[in-house]
Short mmCIF file of C-alpha atoms in Angstrom, two decimals:
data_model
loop_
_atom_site.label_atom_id
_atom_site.label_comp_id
_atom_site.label_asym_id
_atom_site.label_seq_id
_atom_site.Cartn_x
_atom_site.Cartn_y
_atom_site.Cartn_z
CA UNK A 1 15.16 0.71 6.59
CA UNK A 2 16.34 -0.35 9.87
CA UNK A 3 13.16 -1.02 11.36
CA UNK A 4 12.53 -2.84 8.38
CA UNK A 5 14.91 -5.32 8.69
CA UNK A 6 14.66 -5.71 12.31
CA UNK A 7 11.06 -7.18 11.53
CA UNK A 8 11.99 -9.79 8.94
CA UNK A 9 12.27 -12.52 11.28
CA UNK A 10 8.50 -11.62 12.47
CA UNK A 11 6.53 -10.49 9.36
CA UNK A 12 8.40 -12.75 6.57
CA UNK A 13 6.17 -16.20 8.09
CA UNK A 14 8.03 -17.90 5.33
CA UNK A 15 6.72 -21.36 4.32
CA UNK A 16 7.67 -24.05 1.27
CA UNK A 17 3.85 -24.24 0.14
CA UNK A 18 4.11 -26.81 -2.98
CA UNK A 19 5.66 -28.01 -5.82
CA UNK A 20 5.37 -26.13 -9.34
CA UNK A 21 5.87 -28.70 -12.86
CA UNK A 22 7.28 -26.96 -15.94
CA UNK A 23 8.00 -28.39 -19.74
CA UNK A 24 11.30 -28.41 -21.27
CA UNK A 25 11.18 -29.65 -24.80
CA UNK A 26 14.76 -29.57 -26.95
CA UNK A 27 14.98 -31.56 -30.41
CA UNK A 28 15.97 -34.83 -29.15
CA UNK A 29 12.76 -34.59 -26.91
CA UNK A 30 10.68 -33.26 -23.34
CA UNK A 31 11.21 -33.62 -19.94
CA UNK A 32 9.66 -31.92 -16.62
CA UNK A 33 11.20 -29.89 -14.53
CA UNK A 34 10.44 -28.45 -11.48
CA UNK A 35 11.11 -25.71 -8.65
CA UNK A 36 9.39 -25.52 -5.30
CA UNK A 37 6.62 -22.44 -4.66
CA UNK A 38 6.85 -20.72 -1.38
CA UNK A 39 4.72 -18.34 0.29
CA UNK A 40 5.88 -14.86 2.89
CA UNK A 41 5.24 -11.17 2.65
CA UNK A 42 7.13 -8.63 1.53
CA UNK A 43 7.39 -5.10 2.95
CA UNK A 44 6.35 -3.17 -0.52
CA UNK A 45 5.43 0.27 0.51
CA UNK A 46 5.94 3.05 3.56
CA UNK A 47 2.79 4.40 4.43
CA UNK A 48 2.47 7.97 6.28
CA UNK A 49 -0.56 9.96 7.54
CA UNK A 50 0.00 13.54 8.68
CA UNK A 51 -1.52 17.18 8.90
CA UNK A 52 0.52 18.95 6.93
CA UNK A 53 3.95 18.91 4.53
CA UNK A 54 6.14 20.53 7.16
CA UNK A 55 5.35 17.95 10.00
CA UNK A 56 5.59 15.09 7.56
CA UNK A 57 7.01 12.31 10.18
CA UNK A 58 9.62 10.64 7.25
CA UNK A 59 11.41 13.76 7.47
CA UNK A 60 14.14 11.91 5.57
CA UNK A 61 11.59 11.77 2.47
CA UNK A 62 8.12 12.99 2.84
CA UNK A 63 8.15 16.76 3.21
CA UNK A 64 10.37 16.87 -0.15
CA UNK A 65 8.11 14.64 -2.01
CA UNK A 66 4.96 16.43 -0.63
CA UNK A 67 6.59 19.98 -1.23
CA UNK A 68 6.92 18.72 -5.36
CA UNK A 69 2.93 17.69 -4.84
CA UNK A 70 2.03 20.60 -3.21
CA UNK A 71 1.43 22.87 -6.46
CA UNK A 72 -0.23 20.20 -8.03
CA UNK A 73 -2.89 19.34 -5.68
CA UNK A 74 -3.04 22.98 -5.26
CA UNK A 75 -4.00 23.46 -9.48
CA UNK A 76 -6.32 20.64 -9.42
CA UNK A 77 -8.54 21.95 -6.46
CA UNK A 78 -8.17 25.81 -7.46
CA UNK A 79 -7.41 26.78 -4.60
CA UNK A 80 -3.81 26.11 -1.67
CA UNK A 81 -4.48 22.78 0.18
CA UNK A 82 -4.69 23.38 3.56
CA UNK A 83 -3.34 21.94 6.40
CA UNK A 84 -5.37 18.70 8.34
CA UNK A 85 -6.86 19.46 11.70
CA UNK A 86 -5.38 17.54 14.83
CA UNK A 87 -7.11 14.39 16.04
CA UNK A 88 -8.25 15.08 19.87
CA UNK A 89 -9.39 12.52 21.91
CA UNK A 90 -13.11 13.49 23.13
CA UNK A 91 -16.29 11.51 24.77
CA UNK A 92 -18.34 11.72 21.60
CA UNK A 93 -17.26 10.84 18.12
CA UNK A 94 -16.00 13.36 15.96
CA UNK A 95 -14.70 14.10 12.50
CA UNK A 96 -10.92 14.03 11.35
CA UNK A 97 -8.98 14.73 8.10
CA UNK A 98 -5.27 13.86 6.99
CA UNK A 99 -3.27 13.60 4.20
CA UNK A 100 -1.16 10.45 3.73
CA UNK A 101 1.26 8.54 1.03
CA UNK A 102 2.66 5.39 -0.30
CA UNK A 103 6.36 5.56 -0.69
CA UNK A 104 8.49 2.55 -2.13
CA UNK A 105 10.07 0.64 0.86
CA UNK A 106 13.92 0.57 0.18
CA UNK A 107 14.01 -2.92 1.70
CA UNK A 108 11.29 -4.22 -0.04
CA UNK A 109 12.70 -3.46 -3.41
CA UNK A 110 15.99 -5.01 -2.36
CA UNK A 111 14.68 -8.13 -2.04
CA UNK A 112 12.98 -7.46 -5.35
CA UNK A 113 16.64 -7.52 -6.81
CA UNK A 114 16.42 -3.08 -6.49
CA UNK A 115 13.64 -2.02 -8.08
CA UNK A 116 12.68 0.53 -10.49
CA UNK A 117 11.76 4.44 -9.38
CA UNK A 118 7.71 4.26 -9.96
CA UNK A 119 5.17 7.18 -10.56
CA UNK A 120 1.71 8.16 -10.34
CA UNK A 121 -0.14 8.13 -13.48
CA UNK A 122 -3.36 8.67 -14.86
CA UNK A 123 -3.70 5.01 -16.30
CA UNK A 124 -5.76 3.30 -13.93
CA UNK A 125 -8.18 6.26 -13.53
CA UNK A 126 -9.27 5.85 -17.17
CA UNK A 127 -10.07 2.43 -17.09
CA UNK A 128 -12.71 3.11 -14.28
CA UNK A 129 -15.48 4.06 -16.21
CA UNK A 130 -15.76 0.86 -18.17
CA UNK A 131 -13.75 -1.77 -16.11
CA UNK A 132 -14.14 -0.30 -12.49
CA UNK A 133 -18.17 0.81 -12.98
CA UNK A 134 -19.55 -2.19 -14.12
CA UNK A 135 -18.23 -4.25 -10.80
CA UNK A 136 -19.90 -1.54 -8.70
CA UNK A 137 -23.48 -2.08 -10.49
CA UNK A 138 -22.84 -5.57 -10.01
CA UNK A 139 -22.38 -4.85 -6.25
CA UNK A 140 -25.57 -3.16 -6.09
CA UNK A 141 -27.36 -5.37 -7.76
CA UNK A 142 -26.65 -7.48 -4.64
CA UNK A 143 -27.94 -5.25 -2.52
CA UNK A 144 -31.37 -5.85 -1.93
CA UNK A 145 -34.33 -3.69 -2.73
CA UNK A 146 -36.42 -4.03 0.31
CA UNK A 147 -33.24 -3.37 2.28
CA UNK A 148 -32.67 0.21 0.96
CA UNK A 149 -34.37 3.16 1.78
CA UNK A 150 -34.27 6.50 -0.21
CA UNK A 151 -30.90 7.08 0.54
CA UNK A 152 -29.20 4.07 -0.53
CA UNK A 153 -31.92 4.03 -4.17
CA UNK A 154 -30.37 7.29 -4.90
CA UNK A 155 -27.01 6.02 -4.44
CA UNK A 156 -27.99 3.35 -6.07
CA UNK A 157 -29.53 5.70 -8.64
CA UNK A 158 -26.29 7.73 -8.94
CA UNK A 159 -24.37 4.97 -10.25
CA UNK A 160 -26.36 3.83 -12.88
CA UNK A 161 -26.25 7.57 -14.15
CA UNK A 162 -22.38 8.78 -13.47
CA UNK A 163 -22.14 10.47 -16.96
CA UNK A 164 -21.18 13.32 -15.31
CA UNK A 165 -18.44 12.38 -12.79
CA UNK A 166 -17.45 10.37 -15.47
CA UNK A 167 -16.64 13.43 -17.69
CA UNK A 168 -14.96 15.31 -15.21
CA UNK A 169 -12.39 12.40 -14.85
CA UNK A 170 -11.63 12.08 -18.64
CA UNK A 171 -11.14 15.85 -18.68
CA UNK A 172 -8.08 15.86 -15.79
CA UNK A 173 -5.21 14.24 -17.70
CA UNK A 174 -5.68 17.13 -20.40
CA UNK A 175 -5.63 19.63 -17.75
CA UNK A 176 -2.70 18.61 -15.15
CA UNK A 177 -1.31 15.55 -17.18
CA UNK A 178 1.71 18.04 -17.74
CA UNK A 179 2.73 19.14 -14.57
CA UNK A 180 2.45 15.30 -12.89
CA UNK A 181 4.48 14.12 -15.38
CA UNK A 182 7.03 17.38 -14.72
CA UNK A 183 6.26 16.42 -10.86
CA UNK A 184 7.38 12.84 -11.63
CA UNK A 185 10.71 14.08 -13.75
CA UNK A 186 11.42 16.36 -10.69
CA UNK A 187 11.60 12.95 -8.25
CA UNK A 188 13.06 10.63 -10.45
CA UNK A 189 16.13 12.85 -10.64
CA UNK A 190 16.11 13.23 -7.08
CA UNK A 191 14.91 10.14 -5.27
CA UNK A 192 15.25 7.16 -8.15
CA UNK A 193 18.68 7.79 -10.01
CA UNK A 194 20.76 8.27 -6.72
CA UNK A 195 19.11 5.39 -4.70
CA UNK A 196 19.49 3.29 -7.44
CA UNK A 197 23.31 3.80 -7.92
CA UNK A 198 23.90 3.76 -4.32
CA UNK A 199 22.04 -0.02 -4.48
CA UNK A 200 24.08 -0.95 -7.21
CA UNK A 201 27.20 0.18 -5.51
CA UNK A 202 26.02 -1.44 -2.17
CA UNK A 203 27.45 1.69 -0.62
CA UNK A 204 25.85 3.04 2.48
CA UNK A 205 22.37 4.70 1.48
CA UNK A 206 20.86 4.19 5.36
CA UNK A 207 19.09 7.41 6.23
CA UNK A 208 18.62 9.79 9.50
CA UNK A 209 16.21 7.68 10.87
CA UNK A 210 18.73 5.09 12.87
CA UNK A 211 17.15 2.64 14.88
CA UNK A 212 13.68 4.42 14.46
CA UNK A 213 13.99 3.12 11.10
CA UNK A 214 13.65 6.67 9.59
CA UNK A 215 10.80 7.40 11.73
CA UNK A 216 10.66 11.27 11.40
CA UNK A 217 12.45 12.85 14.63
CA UNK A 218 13.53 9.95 16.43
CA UNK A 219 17.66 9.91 17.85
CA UNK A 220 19.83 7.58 16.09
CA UNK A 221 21.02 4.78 17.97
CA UNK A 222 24.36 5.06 20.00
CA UNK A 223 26.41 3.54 16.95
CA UNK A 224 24.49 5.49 14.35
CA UNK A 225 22.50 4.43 11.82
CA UNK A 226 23.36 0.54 10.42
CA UNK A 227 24.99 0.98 6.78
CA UNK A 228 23.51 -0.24 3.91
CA UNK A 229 25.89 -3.60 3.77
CA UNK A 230 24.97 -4.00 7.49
CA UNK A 231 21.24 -4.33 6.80
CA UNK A 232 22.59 -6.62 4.10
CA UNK A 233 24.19 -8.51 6.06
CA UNK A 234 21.62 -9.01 8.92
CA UNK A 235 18.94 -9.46 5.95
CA UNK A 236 21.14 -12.88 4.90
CA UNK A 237 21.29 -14.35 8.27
CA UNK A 238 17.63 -13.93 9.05
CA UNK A 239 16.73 -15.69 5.32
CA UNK A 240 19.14 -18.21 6.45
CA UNK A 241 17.69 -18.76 9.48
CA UNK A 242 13.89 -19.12 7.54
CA UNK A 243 15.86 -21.99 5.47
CA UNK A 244 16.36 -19.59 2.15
CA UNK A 245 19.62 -20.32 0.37
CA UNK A 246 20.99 -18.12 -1.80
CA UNK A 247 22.89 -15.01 -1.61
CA UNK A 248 21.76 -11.26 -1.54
CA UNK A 249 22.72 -9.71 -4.98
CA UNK A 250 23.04 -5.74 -4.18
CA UNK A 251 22.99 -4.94 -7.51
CA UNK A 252 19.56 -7.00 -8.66
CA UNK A 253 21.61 -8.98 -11.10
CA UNK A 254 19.96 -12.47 -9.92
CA UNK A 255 16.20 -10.36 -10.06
CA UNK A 256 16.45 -10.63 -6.17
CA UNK A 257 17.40 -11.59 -2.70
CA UNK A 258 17.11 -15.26 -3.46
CA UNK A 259 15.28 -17.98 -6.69
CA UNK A 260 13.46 -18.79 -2.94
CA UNK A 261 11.96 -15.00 -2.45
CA UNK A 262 9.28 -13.65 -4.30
CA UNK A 263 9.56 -10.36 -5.43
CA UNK A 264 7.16 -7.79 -4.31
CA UNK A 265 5.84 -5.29 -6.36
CA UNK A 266 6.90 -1.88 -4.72
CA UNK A 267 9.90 0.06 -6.59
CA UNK A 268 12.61 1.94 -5.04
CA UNK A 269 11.42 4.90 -3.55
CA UNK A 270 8.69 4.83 -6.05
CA UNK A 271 5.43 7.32 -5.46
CA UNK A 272 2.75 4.65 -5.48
CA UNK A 273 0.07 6.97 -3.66
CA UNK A 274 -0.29 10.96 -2.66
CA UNK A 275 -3.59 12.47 -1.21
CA UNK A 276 -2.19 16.14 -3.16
CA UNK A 277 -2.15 15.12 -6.38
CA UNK A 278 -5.23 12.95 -5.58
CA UNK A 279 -7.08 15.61 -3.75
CA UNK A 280 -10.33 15.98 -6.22
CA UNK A 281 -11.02 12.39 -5.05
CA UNK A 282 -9.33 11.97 -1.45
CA UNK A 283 -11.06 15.97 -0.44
CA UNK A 284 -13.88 14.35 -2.45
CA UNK A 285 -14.40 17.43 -4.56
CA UNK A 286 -15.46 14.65 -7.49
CA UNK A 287 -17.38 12.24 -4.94
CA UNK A 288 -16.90 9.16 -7.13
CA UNK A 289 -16.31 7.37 -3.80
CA UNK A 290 -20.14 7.81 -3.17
CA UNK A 291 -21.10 5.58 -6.54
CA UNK A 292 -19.67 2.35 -3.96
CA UNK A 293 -22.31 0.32 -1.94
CA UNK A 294 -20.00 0.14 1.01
CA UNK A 295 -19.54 3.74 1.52
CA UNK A 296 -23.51 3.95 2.47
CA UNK A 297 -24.07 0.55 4.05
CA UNK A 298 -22.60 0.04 7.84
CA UNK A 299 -20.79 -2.97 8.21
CA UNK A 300 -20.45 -3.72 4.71
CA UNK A 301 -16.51 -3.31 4.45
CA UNK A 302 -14.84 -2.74 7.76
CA UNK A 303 -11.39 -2.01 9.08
CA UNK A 304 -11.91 -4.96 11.96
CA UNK A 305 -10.12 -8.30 12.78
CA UNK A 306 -12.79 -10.09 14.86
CA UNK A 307 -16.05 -8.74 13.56
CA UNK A 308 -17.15 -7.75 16.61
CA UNK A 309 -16.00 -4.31 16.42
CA UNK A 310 -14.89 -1.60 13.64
CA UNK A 311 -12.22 1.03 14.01
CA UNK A 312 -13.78 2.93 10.64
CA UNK A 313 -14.87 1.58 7.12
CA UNK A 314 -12.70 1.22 4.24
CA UNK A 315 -15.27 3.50 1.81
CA UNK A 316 -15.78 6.14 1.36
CA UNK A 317 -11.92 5.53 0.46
CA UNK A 318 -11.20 9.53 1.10
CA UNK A 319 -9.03 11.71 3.94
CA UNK A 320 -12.14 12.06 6.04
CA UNK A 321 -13.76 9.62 8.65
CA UNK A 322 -15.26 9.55 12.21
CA UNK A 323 -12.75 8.17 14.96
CA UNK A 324 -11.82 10.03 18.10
CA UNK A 325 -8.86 8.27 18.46
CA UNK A 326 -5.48 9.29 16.18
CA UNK A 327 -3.83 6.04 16.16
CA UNK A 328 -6.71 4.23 14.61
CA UNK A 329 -7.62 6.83 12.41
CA UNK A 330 -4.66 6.63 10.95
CA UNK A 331 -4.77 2.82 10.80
CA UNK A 332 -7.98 3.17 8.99
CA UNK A 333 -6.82 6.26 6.74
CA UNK A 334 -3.21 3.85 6.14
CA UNK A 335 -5.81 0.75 5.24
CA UNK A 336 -7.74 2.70 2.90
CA UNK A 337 -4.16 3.84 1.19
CA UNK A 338 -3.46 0.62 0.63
CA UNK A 339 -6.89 -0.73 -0.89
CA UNK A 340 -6.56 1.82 -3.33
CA UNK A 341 -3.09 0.70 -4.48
CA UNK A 342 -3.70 -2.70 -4.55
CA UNK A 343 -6.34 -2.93 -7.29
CA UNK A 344 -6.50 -1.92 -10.69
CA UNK A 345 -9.29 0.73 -12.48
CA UNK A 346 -9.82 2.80 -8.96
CA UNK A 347 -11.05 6.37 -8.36
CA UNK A 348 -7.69 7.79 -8.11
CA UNK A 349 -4.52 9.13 -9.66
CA UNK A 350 -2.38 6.68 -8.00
CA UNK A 351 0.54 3.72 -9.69
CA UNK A 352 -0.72 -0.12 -8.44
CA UNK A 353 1.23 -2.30 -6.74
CA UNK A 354 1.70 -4.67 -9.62
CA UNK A 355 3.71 -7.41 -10.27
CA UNK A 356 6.39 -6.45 -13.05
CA UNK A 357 7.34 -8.10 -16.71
CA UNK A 358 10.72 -8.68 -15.36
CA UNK A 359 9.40 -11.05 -12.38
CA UNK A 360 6.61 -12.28 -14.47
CA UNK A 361 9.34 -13.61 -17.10
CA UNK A 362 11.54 -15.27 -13.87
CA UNK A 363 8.41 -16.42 -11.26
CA UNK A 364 4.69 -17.62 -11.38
CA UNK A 365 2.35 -15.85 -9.12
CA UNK A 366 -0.26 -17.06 -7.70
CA UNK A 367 -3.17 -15.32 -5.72
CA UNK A 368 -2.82 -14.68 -2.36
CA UNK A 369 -6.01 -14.32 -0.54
CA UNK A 370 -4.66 -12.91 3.12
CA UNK A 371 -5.15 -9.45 4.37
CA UNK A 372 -2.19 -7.73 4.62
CA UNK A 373 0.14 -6.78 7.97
CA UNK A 374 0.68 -3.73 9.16
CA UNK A 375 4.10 -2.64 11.23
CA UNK A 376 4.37 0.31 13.15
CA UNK A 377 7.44 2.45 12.72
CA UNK A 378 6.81 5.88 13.69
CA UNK A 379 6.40 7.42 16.74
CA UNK A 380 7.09 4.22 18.37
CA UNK A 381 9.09 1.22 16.27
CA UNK A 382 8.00 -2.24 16.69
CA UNK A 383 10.03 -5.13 15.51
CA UNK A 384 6.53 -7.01 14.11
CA UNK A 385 3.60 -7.05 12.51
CA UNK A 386 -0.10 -6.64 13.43
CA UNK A 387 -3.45 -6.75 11.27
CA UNK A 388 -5.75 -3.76 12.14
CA UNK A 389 -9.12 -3.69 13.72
CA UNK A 390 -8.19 -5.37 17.32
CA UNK A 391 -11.37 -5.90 19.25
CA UNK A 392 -10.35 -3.79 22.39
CA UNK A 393 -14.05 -2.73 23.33
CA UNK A 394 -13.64 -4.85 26.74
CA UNK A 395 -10.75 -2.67 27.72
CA UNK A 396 -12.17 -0.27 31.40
CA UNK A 397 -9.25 1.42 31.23
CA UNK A 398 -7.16 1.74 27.41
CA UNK A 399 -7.80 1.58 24.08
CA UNK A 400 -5.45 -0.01 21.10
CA UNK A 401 -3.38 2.51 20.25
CA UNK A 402 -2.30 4.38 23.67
CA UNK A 403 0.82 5.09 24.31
CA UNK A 404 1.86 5.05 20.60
CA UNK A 405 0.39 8.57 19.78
CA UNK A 406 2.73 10.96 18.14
CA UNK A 407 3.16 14.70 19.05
CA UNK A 408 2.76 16.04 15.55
CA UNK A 409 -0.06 13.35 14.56
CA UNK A 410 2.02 11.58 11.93
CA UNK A 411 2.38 8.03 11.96
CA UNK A 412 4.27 5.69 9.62
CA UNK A 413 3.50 2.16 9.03
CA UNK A 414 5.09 -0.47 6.83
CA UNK A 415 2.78 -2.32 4.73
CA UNK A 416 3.63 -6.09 4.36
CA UNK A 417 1.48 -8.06 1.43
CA UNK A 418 1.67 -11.89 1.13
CA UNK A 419 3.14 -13.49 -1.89
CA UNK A 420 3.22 -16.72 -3.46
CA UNK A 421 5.13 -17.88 -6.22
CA UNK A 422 7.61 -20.19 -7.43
CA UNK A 423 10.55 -19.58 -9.41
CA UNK A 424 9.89 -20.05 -13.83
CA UNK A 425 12.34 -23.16 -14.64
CA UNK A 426 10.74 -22.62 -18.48
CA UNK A 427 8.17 -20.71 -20.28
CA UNK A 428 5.90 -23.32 -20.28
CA UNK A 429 4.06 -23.58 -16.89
CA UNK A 430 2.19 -26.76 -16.24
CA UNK A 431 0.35 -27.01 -12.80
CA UNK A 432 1.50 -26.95 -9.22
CA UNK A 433 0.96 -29.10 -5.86
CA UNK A 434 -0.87 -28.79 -4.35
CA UNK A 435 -3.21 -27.11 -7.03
#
């Protein structure tokens, strides 16, 4: 949380973007009003790779949450998940595996007026075979014949006949729909009532992580960790500073931080992703990743900022890829995480990151069209953001990513997605300015 805040002033890039027109109509007759639409990012979710439960780096959180998961994944697969292997660094490329999760950033559901406790759920999954399946026969339909070769036409082939992987998905919420939901119950009680109260209460609810912002094992700072009014505090002098009036309401009764700040679509400590649970599709027992164009084309969907270069592809969107280095891998694992969440009717028992009815009924969204920032907080804290995939191929003597690898190879990032919005004067939305 405190590493969170300490990166507002960085990540937020807030901006006035437009003007948004609304209709008021009463009996004696109409008039417009209006309310300005603004554009930043919002730190919606935690994001954690690792190799195993017990050496989960948000000790504060993860191994408790992956613990609950544990049996579930476990059922699913038929047999106990094991642990992931370490990432070493070596001359030749090799394989590497981790488990990872999307947790509900605390912050990020502050400014979202406190959020509600989220869960994984089966709903998106069923949805894939006839909203999700068409779009990928679309995208191979774009692929051209004369480029393939028999690998890519039985791909190809594959996902113009997925009756069977299709079954197999319709088949899991009847088999394990019980104990997520139990699962669920288990962390509601545990993470998403108490949280909640201590938000409402604006009591101190900052965690073990001090200045590492929660970061696993790192040492508080010398004053201990910042309280939760603290972080309040400092959060209302850097939206000052940005030029956002408006006060910070603790207990969510104003639907957030400020009419000026859109709310994200994280929820307090909610579980928006966890490779257990998910394990038939991130341990690609049910390869429904392979039906995707991208997962057999190179260079079709790449985790890279300039083009020039690719620290891994985003598909096959599973635990496993080919990158020597651990840092990177688990940029790219942390980047596929996130795709996942982000869109509806995937491959995966996961909850998207979604706007909800209550900030639908008080803001208009409008797309956003950025890739996301990335901000490291565990092992080694940094007070901004970055976007993954940093050309570093010219580098003799270092590669992105040394000196910030962690003795247990877990890393924690904060994910930060752009919004834009303005704030709903009445129901009726006309247009906006610029368009």
């Amino acid at each position: 949380m405190a590493a969170t805040v300490q990166a507002l002033p960085s990540c937020l890039a807030y901006q006035i973007t437009g003007v948004c027109f609304f209709l008021k109509c009463t009996p004696v007759g109409c008039s417009i009003e209006t309310s300005i639409r603004v554009s930043h990012y919002a730190p919606d979710v935690v994001v954690s790779t690792y190799n195993d439960a017990l050496n989960h780096p948000w000790i504060d959180i993860g191994p408790m949450v992956a613990g609950v998961f544990e049996k579930v994944g476990s059922s699913m697969m038929g047999f106990p998940l094991d642990a992931s292997a370490n990432t070493a660094r070596e001359a030749q490329e090799i394989a590497t595996f981790k488990s990872a999760d999307a947790i509900g950033n605390p912050i990020g559901a502050l400014m979202a007026g406190g959020g509600t406790f989220e869960f994984l759920d089966f709903q998106e999954l069923m949805n894939f075979p006839t909203q999700e399946l068409p779009r990928i026969l679309r995208l191979w339909a774009g692929v051209p014949v004369q480029a393939g070769n028999q690998l890519f036409e039985s791909a190809r082939s594959a996902a113009n006949n997925a009756t069977s992987l299709i079954n197999s998905i319709r088949v899991l919420p009847n088999q394990f729909g019980g104990m997520l939901s139990e699962a669920g119950g288990l962390l509601q009680s545990v993470l998403g009532s108490p949280m909640s109260s201590a938000f409402s209460a604006g009591g101190s609810s900052g965690g073990s992580g001090g200045a590492n912002g929660g970061g696993g094992s790192g040492e508080s700072n010398a004053g201990g960790p910042p309280t939760f009014d603290q972080m309040v505090d400092q959060m209302k002098r850097v939206f000052r500073e940005a030029g956002v009036s408006g006060g910070t309401s603790s207990s969510g009764s104003n639907g957030g931080i400020s009419p000026f700040i859109c709310p994200g679509n994280g929820g307090l400590f909610s579980i928006h992703y966890h490779s257990a649970p998910d394990s038939v599709f991130w341990r690609a027992k049910l390869p429904v990743e392979l039906l995707y164009p991208a997962a057999w084309i190179p260079g079709f969907d790449e985790v890279t900022f300039s083009g020039l270069n690719t620290w891994g592809s985003y598909y096959p969107r599973v635990g496993e890829l080919v990158q020597s280095h651990p840092v990177k891998a688990s940029a790219v694992l942390a980047s596929r995480v996130a795709n996942i969440i982000s869109q509806p009717y995937q491959p995966h028992i996961y909850k998207q990151l979604s706007v909800k009815s209550d900030s639908e009924r008080r803001y208009v969204y409008f797309e956003r069209g950025s890739r996301p920032l990335w901000q490291p907080v565990w092992p080694v804290p940094e007070p901004g953001c970055i976007q993954f995939g940093e050309n570093d191929s010219l580098n003799l003597f270092t590669s992105w990513g040394d000196y910030r690898t962690s003795s247990n190879y877990g890393y924690i990032w904060n994910l930060w997605r752009r919004y834009v919005c303005c704030e709903r004067k009445t129901p009726i939305y006309l247009f906006a300015i610029p368009p």
